Amino acid sequence: MYTAAANSEDKNKCYKQLKEIQTKLQKTGPTYTGGDFNARIQTKQSEDEKCIGHHTFDAQHITLSAQEEDVTENRTMFISHCNLTDTIAVNTFFQKPENKKPTFRNCTTTHGPPWNRSNLYETLDYILAQNGCKNTLKKLETDTDFVDSDNFPVIAEIAIELKAKPKSETHHRIKFGECTDAQYYRYNK
């Protein structure tokens, strides 16, 4: 999923299509969605934002009030989508060092610390999971050592316990006993 350069109409279509796909897949089992949502979450602003955890990137430097309208719109649409599909932004639920949280750095920023917004790092990419499946994710972090790039991959470790399907009633094959010498001779002439 990539919503960075889209206008409002395109983003609405994208989220509508994603909601349809997620809703369909969530009926069949655990569903995980990863992508560049271009949503600067930064912090939970109200209790209605249940999809956001307590471990957001650079929580000391919140810049939401200074964001442009399209950036604010991306955040609002992302949170709305999460609420409609009962999903959470899993990145924000794992406590980890600050250098394992950003997914983007401005191309003018020298790669490396300090890992904060003042140095033009941000979290824009998220992995979404159904609220009831958040415990299936055991580890989630960004690999900022991956390559000297402006985007960093988000790596998730998922552990799902599969349940065996109940055996369906089938017709069992008829079992025969050992044949006698006479039967063996008669059928194998």
PDB file of C-alpha atoms in Angstrom:
ATOM      1  CA  MET A   1       0.000   0.000   0.000  1.00  0.00           C
ATOM      2  CA  TYR A   2       1.322   3.443  -0.856  1.00  0.00           C
ATOM      3  CA  THR A   3      -0.718   6.619  -0.306  1.00  0.00           C
ATOM      4  CA  ALA A   4       1.949   9.324  -0.200  1.00  0.00           C
ATOM      5  CA  ALA A   5       1.337  11.252  -3.424  1.00  0.00           C
ATOM      6  CA  ALA A   6      -2.390  10.728  -3.752  1.00  0.00           C
ATOM      7  CA  ASN A   7      -5.024  13.466  -3.659  1.00  0.00           C
ATOM      8  CA  SER A   8      -8.036  13.226  -1.313  1.00  0.00           C
ATOM      9  CA  GLU A   9     -10.257  11.487  -3.850  1.00  0.00           C
ATOM     10  CA  ASP A  10      -7.588   8.893  -4.703  1.00  0.00           C
ATOM     11  CA  LYS A  11      -6.845   8.270  -1.017  1.00  0.00           C
ATOM     12  CA  ASN A  12     -10.561   7.721  -0.326  1.00  0.00           C
ATOM     13  CA  LYS A  13     -10.748   5.178  -3.169  1.00  0.00           C
ATOM     14  CA  CYS A  14      -7.603   3.467  -1.930  1.00  0.00           C
ATOM     15  CA  TYR A  15      -8.872   3.198   1.655  1.00  0.00           C
ATOM     16  CA  LYS A  16     -12.295   2.013   0.454  1.00  0.00           C
ATOM     17  CA  GLN A  17     -10.686  -0.744  -1.618  1.00  0.00           C
ATOM     18  CA  LEU A  18      -8.329  -1.682   1.223  1.00  0.00           C
ATOM     19  CA  LYS A  19     -11.271  -1.865   3.656  1.00  0.00           C
ATOM     20  CA  GLU A  20     -13.141  -4.234   1.324  1.00  0.00           C
ATOM     21  CA  ILE A  21     -10.111  -6.497   0.948  1.00  0.00           C
ATOM     22  CA  GLN A  22      -9.268  -6.475   4.660  1.00  0.00           C
ATOM     23  CA  THR A  23     -12.855  -7.145   5.719  1.00  0.00           C
ATOM     24  CA  LYS A  24     -13.043 -10.103   3.349  1.00  0.00           C
ATOM     25  CA  LEU A  25      -9.706 -11.559   4.470  1.00  0.00           C
ATOM     26  CA  GLN A  26     -10.327 -11.000   8.182  1.00  0.00           C
ATOM     27  CA  LYS A  27     -13.228 -13.449   7.978  1.00  0.00           C
ATOM     28  CA  THR A  28     -10.798 -16.225   6.991  1.00  0.00           C
ATOM     29  CA  GLY A  29      -8.156 -15.749   9.693  1.00  0.00           C
ATOM     30  CA  PRO A  30      -5.430 -13.422  10.946  1.00  0.00           C
ATOM     31  CA  THR A  31      -4.730 -10.638   8.463  1.00  0.00           C
ATOM     32  CA  TYR A  32      -1.698  -8.342   8.385  1.00  0.00           C
ATOM     33  CA  THR A  33      -1.386  -5.291   6.156  1.00  0.00           C
ATOM     34  CA  GLY A  34       1.855  -3.423   5.677  1.00  0.00           C
ATOM     35  CA  GLY A  35       2.478  -0.272   3.755  1.00  0.00           C
ATOM     36  CA  ASP A  36       3.552   3.309   3.388  1.00  0.00           C
ATOM     37  CA  PHE A  37       0.432   5.054   4.652  1.00  0.00           C
ATOM     38  CA  ASN A  38       2.301   8.365   4.837  1.00  0.00           C
ATOM     39  CA  ALA A  39       0.538   8.960   8.156  1.00  0.00           C
ATOM     40  CA  ARG A  40       2.437  10.861  10.814  1.00  0.00           C
ATOM     41  CA  ILE A  41       0.763   9.378  13.886  1.00  0.00           C
ATOM     42  CA  GLN A  42       3.243  10.756  16.452  1.00  0.00           C
ATOM     43  CA  THR A  43       1.021  10.227  19.504  1.00  0.00           C
ATOM     44  CA  LYS A  44      -2.436   9.174  20.668  1.00  0.00           C
ATOM     45  CA  GLN A  45      -4.480  12.387  20.911  1.00  0.00           C
ATOM     46  CA  SER A  46      -7.712  10.912  22.300  1.00  0.00           C
ATOM     47  CA  GLU A  47      -9.137   7.659  23.627  1.00  0.00           C
ATOM     48  CA  ASP A  48     -11.010   7.284  20.313  1.00  0.00           C
ATOM     49  CA  GLU A  49      -7.651   6.502  18.700  1.00  0.00           C
ATOM     50  CA  LYS A  50      -7.586   2.944  20.057  1.00  0.00           C
ATOM     51  CA  CYS A  51      -5.450   1.801  17.141  1.00  0.00           C
ATOM     52  CA  ILE A  52      -2.433   3.708  18.466  1.00  0.00           C
ATOM     53  CA  GLY A  53      -0.241   2.268  21.201  1.00  0.00           C
ATOM     54  CA  HIS A  54       1.945   4.048  23.741  1.00  0.00           C
ATOM     55  CA  HIS A  55       5.279   3.470  21.971  1.00  0.00           C
ATOM     56  CA  THR A  56       5.311   6.023  19.160  1.00  0.00           C
ATOM     57  CA  PHE A  57       8.474   7.489  17.658  1.00  0.00           C
ATOM     58  CA  ASP A  58      10.062  10.521  19.349  1.00  0.00           C
ATOM     59  CA  ALA A  59       7.143  11.176  21.695  1.00  0.00           C
ATOM     60  CA  GLN A  60       8.966  14.172  23.225  1.00  0.00           C
ATOM     61  CA  HIS A  61       8.808  16.157  19.976  1.00  0.00           C
ATOM     62  CA  ILE A  62       5.218  16.205  18.716  1.00  0.00           C
ATOM     63  CA  THR A  63       4.682  18.420  15.660  1.00  0.00           C
ATOM     64  CA  LEU A  64       1.050  17.638  14.798  1.00  0.00           C
ATOM     65  CA  SER A  65      -0.165  21.204  15.319  1.00  0.00           C
ATOM     66  CA  ALA A  66       2.366  22.476  12.755  1.00  0.00           C
ATOM     67  CA  GLN A  67       1.497  19.917  10.046  1.00  0.00           C
ATOM     68  CA  GLU A  68       0.067  20.913   6.697  1.00  0.00           C
ATOM     69  CA  GLU A  69      -3.549  20.058   5.899  1.00  0.00           C
ATOM     70  CA  ASP A  70      -2.746  17.083   3.624  1.00  0.00           C
ATOM     71  CA  VAL A  71      -0.468  15.575   6.297  1.00  0.00           C
ATOM     72  CA  THR A  72      -3.218  15.927   8.900  1.00  0.00           C
ATOM     73  CA  GLU A  73      -5.669  14.381   6.432  1.00  0.00           C
ATOM     74  CA  ASN A  74      -3.392  11.335   5.984  1.00  0.00           C
ATOM     75  CA  ARG A  75      -3.317  10.809   9.749  1.00  0.00           C
ATOM     76  CA  THR A  76      -7.093  11.201  10.079  1.00  0.00           C
ATOM     77  CA  MET A  77      -7.828   8.810   7.195  1.00  0.00           C
ATOM     78  CA  PHE A  78      -5.394   6.226   8.539  1.00  0.00           C
ATOM     79  CA  ILE A  79      -6.884   6.254  12.048  1.00  0.00           C
ATOM     80  CA  SER A  80     -10.415   6.182  10.629  1.00  0.00           C
ATOM     81  CA  HIS A  81      -9.511   3.159   8.500  1.00  0.00           C
ATOM     82  CA  CYS A  82      -8.028   1.357  11.508  1.00  0.00           C
ATOM     83  CA  ASN A  83     -11.147   2.029  13.570  1.00  0.00           C
ATOM     84  CA  LEU A  84     -13.475   0.846  10.775  1.00  0.00           C
ATOM     85  CA  THR A  85     -11.548  -2.403  10.239  1.00  0.00           C
ATOM     86  CA  ASP A  86     -10.802  -3.014  13.946  1.00  0.00           C
ATOM     87  CA  THR A  87      -7.064  -3.017  13.262  1.00  0.00           C
ATOM     88  CA  ILE A  88      -4.151  -1.540  15.172  1.00  0.00           C
ATOM     89  CA  ALA A  89      -0.889   0.079  14.072  1.00  0.00           C
ATOM     90  CA  VAL A  90       1.291  -2.646  15.557  1.00  0.00           C
ATOM     91  CA  ASN A  91       4.456  -0.515  15.313  1.00  0.00           C
ATOM     92  CA  THR A  92       3.125   1.632  18.165  1.00  0.00           C
ATOM     93  CA  PHE A  93       2.508  -1.274  20.563  1.00  0.00           C
ATOM     94  CA  PHE A  94       6.118  -2.508  20.909  1.00  0.00           C
ATOM     95  CA  GLN A  95       8.578  -0.861  23.256  1.00  0.00           C
ATOM     96  CA  LYS A  96      11.920  -0.563  21.480  1.00  0.00           C
ATOM     97  CA  PRO A  97      14.824   1.877  21.176  1.00  0.00           C
ATOM     98  CA  GLU A  98      14.212   5.054  19.164  1.00  0.00           C
ATOM     99  CA  ASN A  99      16.553   3.898  16.364  1.00  0.00           C
ATOM    100  CA  LYS A 100      14.203   0.919  15.739  1.00  0.00           C
ATOM    101  CA  LYS A 101      11.086   3.089  15.216  1.00  0.00           C
ATOM    102  CA  PRO A 102      11.572   5.475  12.248  1.00  0.00           C
ATOM    103  CA  THR A 103      10.696   4.209   8.770  1.00  0.00           C
ATOM    104  CA  PHE A 104      11.718   7.325   6.853  1.00  0.00           C
ATOM    105  CA  ARG A 105      14.494   9.898   6.865  1.00  0.00           C
ATOM    106  CA  ASN A 106      14.678  13.047   4.815  1.00  0.00           C
ATOM    107  CA  CYS A 107      17.227  12.738   2.001  1.00  0.00           C
ATOM    108  CA  THR A 108      19.136  15.721   3.447  1.00  0.00           C
ATOM    109  CA  THR A 109      19.662  13.912   6.772  1.00  0.00           C
ATOM    110  CA  THR A 110      22.954  12.125   7.346  1.00  0.00           C
ATOM    111  CA  HIS A 111      22.233   8.491   8.195  1.00  0.00           C
ATOM    112  CA  GLY A 112      22.591   7.855  11.910  1.00  0.00           C
ATOM    113  CA  PRO A 113      21.804   9.446  15.253  1.00  0.00           C
ATOM    114  CA  PRO A 114      20.209  11.458  16.657  1.00  0.00           C
ATOM    115  CA  TRP A 115      17.048   9.466  15.935  1.00  0.00           C
ATOM    116  CA  ASN A 116      14.394  12.193  16.273  1.00  0.00           C
ATOM    117  CA  ARG A 117      12.115  14.505  14.295  1.00  0.00           C
ATOM    118  CA  SER A 118      14.538  17.404  14.652  1.00  0.00           C
ATOM    119  CA  ASN A 119      16.935  15.343  12.543  1.00  0.00           C
ATOM    120  CA  LEU A 120      14.078  14.755  10.021  1.00  0.00           C
ATOM    121  CA  TYR A 121      13.296  11.128  10.853  1.00  0.00           C
ATOM    122  CA  GLU A 122       9.654   9.971  10.962  1.00  0.00           C
ATOM    123  CA  THR A 123       7.440   6.888  11.064  1.00  0.00           C
ATOM    124  CA  LEU A 124       5.238   6.708   7.951  1.00  0.00           C
ATOM    125  CA  ASP A 125       5.046   2.947   7.335  1.00  0.00           C
ATOM    126  CA  TYR A 126       2.934   0.672   9.493  1.00  0.00           C
ATOM    127  CA  ILE A 127       1.901  -2.917   9.861  1.00  0.00           C
ATOM    128  CA  LEU A 128      -1.773  -3.322  10.711  1.00  0.00           C
ATOM    129  CA  ALA A 129      -3.163  -6.348  12.506  1.00  0.00           C
ATOM    130  CA  GLN A 130      -6.630  -7.233  13.686  1.00  0.00           C
ATOM    131  CA  ASN A 131      -7.106  -6.068  17.242  1.00  0.00           C
ATOM    132  CA  GLY A 132      -7.746  -9.638  18.401  1.00  0.00           C
ATOM    133  CA  CYS A 133      -4.555 -10.890  16.721  1.00  0.00           C
ATOM    134  CA  LYS A 134      -2.045  -8.427  18.137  1.00  0.00           C
ATOM    135  CA  ASN A 135      -0.530 -11.125  20.377  1.00  0.00           C
ATOM    136  CA  THR A 136       0.512 -13.124  17.315  1.00  0.00           C
ATOM    137  CA  LEU A 137       3.195 -10.519  16.626  1.00  0.00           C
ATOM    138  CA  LYS A 138       6.185 -11.292  18.815  1.00  0.00           C
ATOM    139  CA  LYS A 139       8.597  -8.643  17.580  1.00  0.00           C
ATOM    140  CA  LEU A 140       8.347  -5.673  15.257  1.00  0.00           C
ATOM    141  CA  GLU A 141      11.039  -3.138  14.505  1.00  0.00           C
ATOM    142  CA  THR A 142      12.617  -1.081  11.786  1.00  0.00           C
ATOM    143  CA  ASP A 143      15.970  -2.092  10.367  1.00  0.00           C
ATOM    144  CA  THR A 144      17.759   1.256  10.126  1.00  0.00           C
ATOM    145  CA  ASP A 145      21.069  -0.560   9.453  1.00  0.00           C
ATOM    146  CA  PHE A 146      19.626  -2.289   6.380  1.00  0.00           C
ATOM    147  CA  VAL A 147      20.995   0.124   3.822  1.00  0.00           C
ATOM    148  CA  ASP A 148      21.760   3.812   3.589  1.00  0.00           C
ATOM    149  CA  SER A 149      18.325   4.706   2.228  1.00  0.00           C
ATOM    150  CA  ASP A 150      15.564   7.203   2.927  1.00  0.00           C
ATOM    151  CA  ASN A 151      13.135   4.346   3.691  1.00  0.00           C
ATOM    152  CA  PHE A 152      13.740   1.584   6.210  1.00  0.00           C
ATOM    153  CA  PRO A 153      12.034  -1.839   6.141  1.00  0.00           C
ATOM    154  CA  VAL A 154       9.703  -2.820   8.964  1.00  0.00           C
ATOM    155  CA  ILE A 155      10.376  -6.388  10.069  1.00  0.00           C
ATOM    156  CA  ALA A 156       7.800  -8.415  11.975  1.00  0.00           C
ATOM    157  CA  GLU A 157       8.086 -11.765  13.708  1.00  0.00           C
ATOM    158  CA  ILE A 158       4.728 -13.514  13.680  1.00  0.00           C
ATOM    159  CA  ALA A 159       3.830 -16.686  15.576  1.00  0.00           C
ATOM    160  CA  ILE A 160       0.441 -18.213  14.871  1.00  0.00           C
ATOM    161  CA  GLU A 161      -0.790 -21.364  16.568  1.00  0.00           C
ATOM    162  CA  LEU A 162      -2.786 -23.276  14.021  1.00  0.00           C
ATOM    163  CA  LYS A 163      -5.696 -25.376  15.162  1.00  0.00           C
ATOM    164  CA  ALA A 164      -6.226 -28.775  13.622  1.00  0.00           C
ATOM    165  CA  LYS A 165      -9.335 -29.107  11.556  1.00  0.00           C
ATOM    166  CA  PRO A 166     -11.872 -31.487  13.045  1.00  0.00           C
ATOM    167  CA  LYS A 167     -11.946 -34.795  11.258  1.00  0.00           C
ATOM    168  CA  SER A 168     -14.933 -35.073   9.023  1.00  0.00           C
ATOM    169  CA  GLU A 169     -16.944 -38.214   8.951  1.00  0.00           C
ATOM    170  CA  THR A 170     -15.907 -40.271   5.985  1.00  0.00           C
ATOM    171  CA  HIS A 171     -16.612 -43.746   4.850  1.00  0.00           C
ATOM    172  CA  HIS A 172     -13.920 -45.923   6.263  1.00  0.00           C
ATOM    173  CA  ARG A 173     -12.481 -48.548   4.002  1.00  0.00           C
ATOM    174  CA  ILE A 174     -13.427 -52.055   4.782  1.00  0.00           C
ATOM    175  CA  LYS A 175     -10.632 -53.905   6.480  1.00  0.00           C
ATOM    176  CA  PHE A 176     -10.068 -57.543   5.666  1.00  0.00           C
ATOM    177  CA  GLY A 177      -8.229 -60.130   7.718  1.00  0.00           C
ATOM    178  CA  GLU A 178      -5.398 -62.326   6.514  1.00  0.00           C
ATOM    179  CA  CYS A 179      -6.426 -64.741   3.827  1.00  0.00           C
ATOM    180  CA  THR A 180      -6.203 -68.475   4.313  1.00  0.00           C
ATOM    181  CA  ASP A 181      -3.888 -70.651   2.236  1.00  0.00           C
ATOM    182  CA  ALA A 182      -6.897 -71.939   0.280  1.00  0.00           C
ATOM    183  CA  GLN A 183      -8.056 -68.362  -0.527  1.00  0.00           C
ATOM    184  CA  TYR A 184      -4.537 -67.335  -1.489  1.00  0.00           C
ATOM    185  CA  TYR A 185      -4.217 -70.315  -3.832  1.00  0.00           C
ATOM    186  CA  ARG A 186      -7.690 -69.790  -5.340  1.00  0.00           C
ATOM    187  CA  TYR A 187      -7.218 -66.048  -6.142  1.00  0.00           C
ATOM    188  CA  ASN A 188      -3.585 -66.240  -7.273  1.00  0.00           C
ATOM    189  CA  LYS A 189      -3.674 -69.068  -9.816  1.00  0.00           C
TER     190      LYS A 189
END
